mmCIF file of C-alpha atoms in Angstrom:
data_model
loop_
_atom_site.group_PDB
_atom_site.id
_atom_site.type_symbol
_atom_site.label_atom_id
_atom_site.label_comp_id
_atom_site.label_asym_id
_atom_site.label_seq_id
_atom_site.Cartn_x
_atom_site.Cartn_y
_atom_site.Cartn_z
ATOM 1 C CA MET A 12 0.000 0.000 0.000
ATOM 2 C CA GLY A 13 1.287 3.478 -0.818
ATOM 3 C CA ASN A 14 1.892 6.148 1.755
ATOM 4 C CA VAL A 15 -0.089 9.376 1.798
ATOM 5 C CA ALA A 16 1.450 12.748 2.619
ATOM 6 C CA ARG A 17 -0.577 15.441 4.298
ATOM 7 C CA PRO A 18 -0.491 18.802 2.457
ATOM 8 C CA SER A 19 2.032 21.119 4.089
ATOM 9 C CA ALA A 20 -0.263 24.148 3.512
ATOM 10 C CA LEU A 21 -2.743 22.667 5.968
ATOM 11 C CA ASP A 22 -0.501 21.457 8.754
ATOM 12 C CA GLY A 23 -0.696 22.430 12.420
ATOM 13 C CA ARG A 24 -3.436 20.700 14.360
ATOM 14 C CA LEU A 25 -3.906 18.254 11.493
ATOM 15 C CA GLY A 26 -0.229 17.277 11.399
ATOM 16 C CA THR A 27 2.862 18.519 9.632
ATOM 17 C CA GLY A 28 3.618 18.487 5.957
ATOM 18 C CA SER A 29 6.156 15.714 6.477
ATOM 19 C CA GLY A 30 3.744 13.459 8.356
ATOM 20 C CA ARG A 31 2.849 10.311 6.447
ATOM 21 C CA ARG A 32 0.232 7.650 7.139
ATOM 22 C CA LYS A 33 -0.602 4.423 5.403
ATOM 23 C CA ALA A 34 -3.960 3.975 3.732
ATOM 24 C CA LYS A 35 -4.887 1.236 6.202
ATOM 25 C CA ASP A 36 -4.516 3.783 9.025
ATOM 26 C CA TYR A 37 -7.216 5.935 7.435
ATOM 27 C CA ALA A 38 -9.436 2.900 6.994
ATOM 28 C CA ARG A 39 -8.966 2.112 10.684
ATOM 29 C CA ASP A 40 -9.827 5.677 11.668
ATOM 30 C CA ASN A 41 -12.852 5.657 9.370
ATOM 31 C CA ALA A 42 -14.255 2.721 11.294
ATOM 32 C CA GLN A 43 -14.271 4.942 14.374
ATOM 33 C CA MET A 44 -15.860 7.936 12.630
ATOM 34 C CA PRO A 45 -19.613 8.649 12.605
ATOM 35 C CA ALA A 46 -21.569 7.543 9.558
ATOM 36 C CA GLY A 47 -20.763 9.663 6.521
ATOM 37 C CA VAL A 48 -17.511 11.090 7.887
ATOM 38 C CA ARG A 49 -14.370 9.805 6.200
ATOM 39 C CA TRP A 50 -10.727 10.737 5.769
ATOM 40 C CA PHE A 51 -9.770 12.159 2.376
ATOM 41 C CA ALA A 52 -6.229 12.713 1.110
ATOM 42 C CA GLY A 53 -4.743 12.795 4.580
ATOM 43 C CA LEU A 54 -7.329 15.276 5.916
ATOM 44 C CA PRO A 55 -10.414 14.399 7.921
ATOM 45 C CA ALA A 56 -13.717 15.316 6.295
ATOM 46 C CA ALA A 57 -14.388 17.297 9.454
ATOM 47 C CA TRP A 58 -12.119 19.729 11.262
ATOM 48 C CA PRO A 59 -10.811 18.803 14.699
ATOM 49 C CA GLY A 60 -12.867 20.560 17.318
ATOM 50 C CA GLU A 61 -12.765 21.036 21.043
ATOM 51 C CA GLY A 62 -13.461 17.651 22.598
ATOM 52 C CA SER A 63 -14.164 15.983 19.252
ATOM 53 C CA ARG A 64 -12.282 15.710 15.999
ATOM 54 C CA HIS A 65 -15.414 15.536 13.840
ATOM 55 C CA VAL A 66 -17.738 18.266 15.068
ATOM 56 C CA ARG A 67 -17.338 20.658 12.149
ATOM 57 C CA GLN A 68 -17.641 19.793 8.470
ATOM 58 C CA ALA A 69 -14.571 20.542 6.361
ATOM 59 C CA PRO A 70 -14.648 22.561 3.130
ATOM 60 C CA ALA A 71 -15.404 20.190 0.275
ATOM 61 C CA ALA A 72 -12.865 21.960 -1.932
ATOM 62 C CA ILE A 73 -9.898 20.500 -0.052
ATOM 63 C CA CYS A 74 -11.191 16.936 -0.054
ATOM 64 C CA CYS A 75 -10.800 14.461 -2.878
ATOM 65 C CA ALA A 76 -12.528 11.187 -3.605
ATOM 66 C CA ALA A 77 -11.338 8.072 -1.838
ATOM 67 C CA VAL A 78 -10.912 4.902 -3.849
ATOM 68 C CA THR A 79 -11.294 1.419 -2.398
ATOM 69 C CA ALA A 80 -9.867 -1.722 -3.872
ATOM 70 C CA PRO A 81 -12.369 -4.521 -4.553
ATOM 71 C CA ASP A 82 -13.096 -6.551 -1.412
ATOM 72 C CA SER A 83 -10.823 -4.284 0.612
ATOM 73 C CA ASN A 84 -11.205 -1.629 3.278
ATOM 74 C CA ASP A 85 -7.954 0.039 2.246
ATOM 75 C CA PHE A 86 -8.184 3.553 0.788
ATOM 76 C CA PHE A 87 -5.850 4.925 -1.858
ATOM 77 C CA PHE A 88 -5.206 8.651 -2.174
ATOM 78 C CA SER A 89 -3.253 10.825 -4.546
ATOM 79 C CA ASN A 90 -1.782 14.189 -3.635
ATOM 80 C CA ALA A 91 -1.926 14.988 -7.335
ATOM 81 C CA ASP A 92 -5.708 14.572 -7.196
ATOM 82 C CA LEU A 93 -5.887 16.950 -4.255
ATOM 83 C CA VAL A 94 -3.791 19.588 -6.019
ATOM 84 C CA LEU A 95 -5.817 19.194 -9.208
ATOM 85 C CA ALA A 96 -9.134 19.638 -7.368
ATOM 86 C CA PHE A 97 -7.826 22.796 -5.704
ATOM 87 C CA ASP A 98 -6.215 24.340 -8.786
ATOM 88 C CA LEU A 99 -9.074 23.637 -11.205
ATOM 89 C CA ALA A 100 -11.975 24.486 -8.895
ATOM 90 C CA PRO A 101 -14.439 26.827 -10.675
ATOM 91 C CA VAL A 102 -14.439 29.224 -7.712
ATOM 92 C CA GLY A 103 -11.551 31.117 -6.160
ATOM 93 C CA LEU A 104 -9.787 29.184 -3.400
ATOM 94 C CA CYS A 105 -6.899 30.227 -1.205
ATOM 95 C CA VAL A 106 -5.087 29.235 1.963
ATOM 96 C CA LEU A 107 -4.314 32.182 4.239
ATOM 97 C CA ARG A 108 -1.991 32.531 7.220
ATOM 98 C CA LYS A 109 -2.391 35.798 9.118
ATOM 99 C CA ARG A 110 -4.270 37.053 6.018
ATOM 100 C CA ILE A 111 -1.187 36.377 3.868
ATOM 101 C CA ILE A 112 -1.815 34.274 0.753
ATOM 102 C CA GLN A 113 0.037 30.953 0.998
ATOM 103 C CA HIS A 114 -1.544 29.249 -1.998
ATOM 104 C CA CYS A 115 -4.328 30.155 -4.390
ATOM 105 C CA ASN A 116 -5.857 28.708 -7.518
ATOM 106 C CA GLU A 117 -6.215 30.127 -11.015
ATOM 107 C CA ALA A 118 -9.848 31.162 -10.490
ATOM 108 C CA PHE A 119 -8.852 33.249 -7.464
ATOM 109 C CA GLY A 120 -6.032 35.001 -9.311
ATOM 110 C CA SER A 121 -8.033 35.747 -12.452
ATOM 111 C CA MET A 122 -10.904 37.113 -10.371
ATOM 112 C CA PHE A 123 -8.608 39.974 -9.354
ATOM 113 C CA GLY A 124 -6.556 40.177 -12.563
ATOM 114 C CA TYR A 125 -3.428 38.357 -11.368
ATOM 115 C CA GLN A 126 -1.567 35.136 -11.966
ATOM 116 C CA PRO A 127 -1.634 32.948 -8.819
ATOM 117 C CA GLU A 128 2.144 33.198 -8.375
ATOM 118 C CA GLU A 129 1.884 36.993 -8.248
ATOM 119 C CA LEU A 130 -0.273 36.777 -5.133
ATOM 120 C CA VAL A 131 1.567 34.170 -3.071
ATOM 121 C CA GLY A 132 3.224 35.772 -0.066
ATOM 122 C CA ARG A 133 1.199 38.975 -0.301
ATOM 123 C CA SER A 134 -1.445 40.325 2.047
ATOM 124 C CA THR A 135 -5.083 40.239 0.992
ATOM 125 C CA GLU A 136 -5.166 43.948 1.882
ATOM 126 C CA MET A 137 -4.101 44.644 -1.718
ATOM 127 C CA LEU A 138 -7.433 43.224 -2.917
ATOM 128 C CA TYR A 139 -9.608 45.567 -0.840
ATOM 129 C CA PRO A 140 -10.767 49.032 -1.926
ATOM 130 C CA SER A 141 -9.148 50.574 1.161
ATOM 131 C CA GLN A 142 -7.109 49.728 4.257
ATOM 132 C CA GLU A 143 -10.053 50.738 6.432
ATOM 133 C CA GLU A 144 -12.319 48.155 4.769
ATOM 134 C CA PHE A 145 -9.599 45.504 5.089
ATOM 135 C CA GLU A 146 -9.295 46.155 8.815
ATOM 136 C CA ARG A 147 -13.014 46.478 9.557
ATOM 137 C CA ILE A 148 -14.034 43.327 7.687
ATOM 138 C CA GLY A 149 -11.181 41.489 9.399
ATOM 139 C CA ALA A 150 -12.417 42.640 12.799
ATOM 140 C CA ARG A 151 -15.945 41.398 12.038
ATOM 141 C CA GLY A 152 -14.678 38.122 10.666
ATOM 142 C CA ILE A 153 -12.391 37.231 13.548
ATOM 143 C CA LEU A 154 -15.196 37.673 16.093
ATOM 144 C CA ALA A 155 -17.490 35.333 14.161
ATOM 145 C CA MET A 156 -14.749 32.745 13.618
ATOM 146 C CA ARG A 157 -13.941 32.639 17.315
ATOM 147 C CA GLU A 158 -17.565 31.714 17.906
ATOM 148 C CA CYS A 159 -18.078 29.051 15.238
ATOM 149 C CA GLY A 160 -14.878 28.666 13.244
ATOM 150 C CA ARG A 161 -16.302 30.098 10.014
ATOM 151 C CA TYR A 162 -17.351 33.394 8.438
ATOM 152 C CA ALA A 163 -19.118 34.491 5.267
ATOM 153 C CA ASP A 164 -20.305 37.748 3.777
ATOM 154 C CA GLU A 165 -20.766 39.660 0.521
ATOM 155 C CA ARG A 166 -18.441 42.598 0.111
ATOM 156 C CA ILE A 167 -16.976 44.984 -2.460
ATOM 157 C CA MET A 168 -13.447 44.086 -3.607
ATOM 158 C CA ARG A 169 -10.950 45.665 -6.013
ATOM 159 C CA PHE A 170 -9.730 44.354 -9.353
ATOM 160 C CA ARG A 171 -6.106 44.944 -10.401
ATOM 161 C CA ASP A 172 -7.038 47.965 -12.527
ATOM 162 C CA GLY A 173 -8.975 49.577 -9.669
ATOM 163 C CA ARG A 174 -12.433 48.450 -10.785
ATOM 164 C CA LEU A 175 -14.694 47.503 -7.872
ATOM 165 C CA PHE A 176 -16.933 44.444 -7.810
ATOM 166 C CA TRP A 177 -19.184 42.540 -5.408
ATOM 167 C CA CYS A 178 -17.742 39.288 -4.105
ATOM 168 C CA HIS A 179 -19.135 36.468 -1.958
ATOM 169 C CA VAL A 180 -16.518 35.234 0.519
ATOM 170 C CA SER A 181 -16.647 32.340 2.980
ATOM 171 C CA GLY A 182 -13.986 30.544 4.964
ATOM 172 C CA ARG A 183 -13.084 28.242 7.822
ATOM 173 C CA SER A 184 -10.273 28.421 10.320
ATOM 174 C CA LEU A 185 -8.176 25.510 11.522
ATOM 175 C CA ASP A 186 -8.038 26.983 15.023
ATOM 176 C CA ARG A 187 -10.964 28.878 16.536
ATOM 177 C CA ALA A 188 -8.701 30.265 19.262
ATOM 178 C CA ASP A 189 -6.541 31.917 16.593
ATOM 179 C CA PRO A 190 -8.779 32.219 13.505
ATOM 180 C CA PHE A 191 -6.284 33.963 11.255
ATOM 181 C CA SER A 192 -3.425 31.537 11.986
ATOM 182 C CA CYS A 193 -4.519 29.371 9.054
ATOM 183 C CA GLY A 194 -7.742 29.097 7.084
ATOM 184 C CA VAL A 195 -9.213 27.966 3.796
ATOM 185 C CA TRP A 196 -11.278 30.558 1.918
ATOM 186 C CA MET A 197 -13.633 30.529 -1.059
ATOM 187 C CA TRP A 198 -14.228 33.641 -3.195
ATOM 188 C CA GLU A 199 -16.889 34.102 -5.872
ATOM 189 C CA ASP A 200 -17.355 37.086 -8.183
ATOM 190 C CA ILE A 201 -21.085 37.948 -8.046
ATOM 191 C CA SER A 202 -20.891 41.145 -10.096
ATOM 192 C CA ALA A 203 -23.018 39.593 -12.858
ATOM 193 C CA ARG A 204 -26.043 39.675 -10.574
ATOM 194 C CA ARG A 205 -24.914 42.519 -8.325
ATOM 195 C CA PRO A 206 -22.933 45.166 -10.174
ATOM 196 C CA VAL A 207 -21.411 48.180 -8.449
ATOM 197 C CA ILE A 208 -23.746 50.794 -9.885
ATOM 198 C CA ALA A 209 -22.565 53.993 -8.198
ATOM 199 C CA ASP A 210 -19.352 55.658 -7.072
ATOM 200 C CA LEU A 211 -19.601 55.176 -3.305
ATOM 201 C CA THR A 212 -17.363 56.402 -0.510
ATOM 202 C CA VAL A 213 -15.700 53.982 1.916
ATOM 203 C CA ARG A 214 -18.408 54.615 4.510
ATOM 204 C CA GLU A 215 -21.171 54.228 1.950
ATOM 205 C CA ARG A 216 -19.717 50.885 0.848
ATOM 206 C CA GLN A 217 -19.633 49.724 4.456
ATOM 207 C CA ILE A 218 -23.259 50.729 4.965
ATOM 208 C CA ALA A 219 -24.287 49.179 1.645
ATOM 209 C CA GLN A 220 -22.751 45.845 2.667
ATOM 210 C CA LEU A 221 -24.669 45.844 5.956
ATOM 211 C CA LEU A 222 -27.916 46.984 4.345
ATOM 212 C CA VAL A 223 -27.732 44.027 1.962
ATOM 213 C CA GLU A 224 -27.349 41.772 5.016
ATOM 214 C CA GLY A 225 -30.697 43.124 6.247
ATOM 215 C CA MET A 226 -29.472 45.313 9.101
ATOM 216 C CA THR A 227 -31.415 48.339 10.349
ATOM 217 C CA SER A 228 -29.884 51.785 10.882
ATOM 218 C CA LYS A 229 -29.524 51.089 14.617
ATOM 219 C CA GLN A 230 -27.795 47.776 14.001
ATOM 220 C CA ILE A 231 -25.443 49.307 11.438
ATOM 221 C CA ALA A 232 -24.667 52.151 13.833
ATOM 222 C CA ARG A 233 -23.620 49.642 16.505
ATOM 223 C CA VAL A 234 -21.376 47.753 14.076
ATOM 224 C CA LEU A 235 -19.720 50.927 12.738
ATOM 225 C CA GLU A 236 -19.705 52.619 16.148
ATOM 226 C CA VAL A 237 -21.477 55.779 15.012
ATOM 227 C CA SER A 238 -24.863 57.300 15.761
ATOM 228 C CA PRO A 239 -28.048 56.098 14.004
ATOM 229 C CA ARG A 240 -28.520 59.663 12.718
ATOM 230 C CA THR A 241 -25.197 59.425 10.913
ATOM 231 C CA ILE A 242 -26.350 56.217 9.243
ATOM 232 C CA ASP A 243 -29.661 57.826 8.267
ATOM 233 C CA ALA A 244 -27.788 60.729 6.658
ATOM 234 C CA HIS A 245 -25.693 58.305 4.612
ATOM 235 C CA ARG A 246 -28.830 56.422 3.603
ATOM 236 C CA VAL A 247 -30.314 59.629 2.214
ATOM 237 C CA ARG A 248 -27.177 60.162 0.125
ATOM 238 C CA LEU A 249 -27.355 56.556 -1.063
ATOM 239 C CA LEU A 250 -30.944 57.099 -2.192
ATOM 240 C CA ARG A 251 -29.793 60.021 -4.319
ATOM 241 C CA LYS A 252 -26.759 58.253 -5.761
ATOM 242 C CA LEU A 253 -28.743 55.145 -6.641
ATOM 243 C CA LYS A 254 -31.601 57.266 -8.042
ATOM 244 C CA VAL A 255 -34.331 55.507 -6.096
ATOM 245 C CA ASN A 256 -37.165 56.833 -3.961
ATOM 246 C CA THR A 257 -37.625 54.379 -1.095
ATOM 247 C CA PRO A 258 -35.391 52.378 1.274
ATOM 248 C CA THR A 259 -36.809 49.155 -0.171
ATOM 249 C CA GLU A 260 -35.810 50.192 -3.688
ATOM 250 C CA MET A 261 -32.382 51.140 -2.406
ATOM 251 C CA VAL A 262 -31.728 47.751 -0.837
ATOM 252 C CA SER A 263 -33.094 45.996 -3.923
ATOM 253 C CA ARG A 264 -30.779 48.033 -6.149
ATOM 254 C CA LEU A 265 -27.779 47.291 -3.937
ATOM 255 C CA ALA A 266 -28.676 43.589 -3.924
ATOM 256 C CA GLY A 267 -28.966 43.555 -7.704
ATOM 257 C CA LEU A 268 -32.670 42.756 -7.671
ATOM 258 C CA CYS A 269 -33.668 45.707 -9.851
#
């Protein structure tokens, strides 16, 4: 039976990049897993959690199919299959450490106008419209990931030439106690259904993102640490910029529904 190497980009609590296990070891561990949870390519199909190694489902993008030999419980894995699944995924995928890009696929690079190798080793701050948005979204994300190990939102990002676009982002951390130590993230360009239709300020973009999430002025004010009246004033300016007459029309326009 061949040995299986764990990917070095996802080491830490799951093991180091040099750690190797035989296929029969995974088969043995699978027998102890709950129904439907299996090891794939040296990674469990659920992240280790406090008190249990299979309490949180792992991102499907980093798992590859397991193959069993006829009349055998042994599993055979290929690191090449894992790399292929990651690199050719139709959505943007990246592994981040401290918000620094460790590895990303072609879809992720092209989404922002780069080759993947141009982004490795660089901070994701370069992909945001402003440093303030980079820091504020990071602050929101780290709080959520400490609670449940994952975070998702829809935000405005920046293409290489400066063009702004709406993007759906979701990710999971390997360590809830230190969410940004290492995580796997998925990025999807949603500009086809939600184009950026007005030249908005940084604050207006922040408010637009929260309005699309369904927040009220009071809730947005708490998140941005300003007064509700300030939010209401920005909403009036958004109405004018988006050329709509009601708050409902404004949210629908921001969400790409009209």
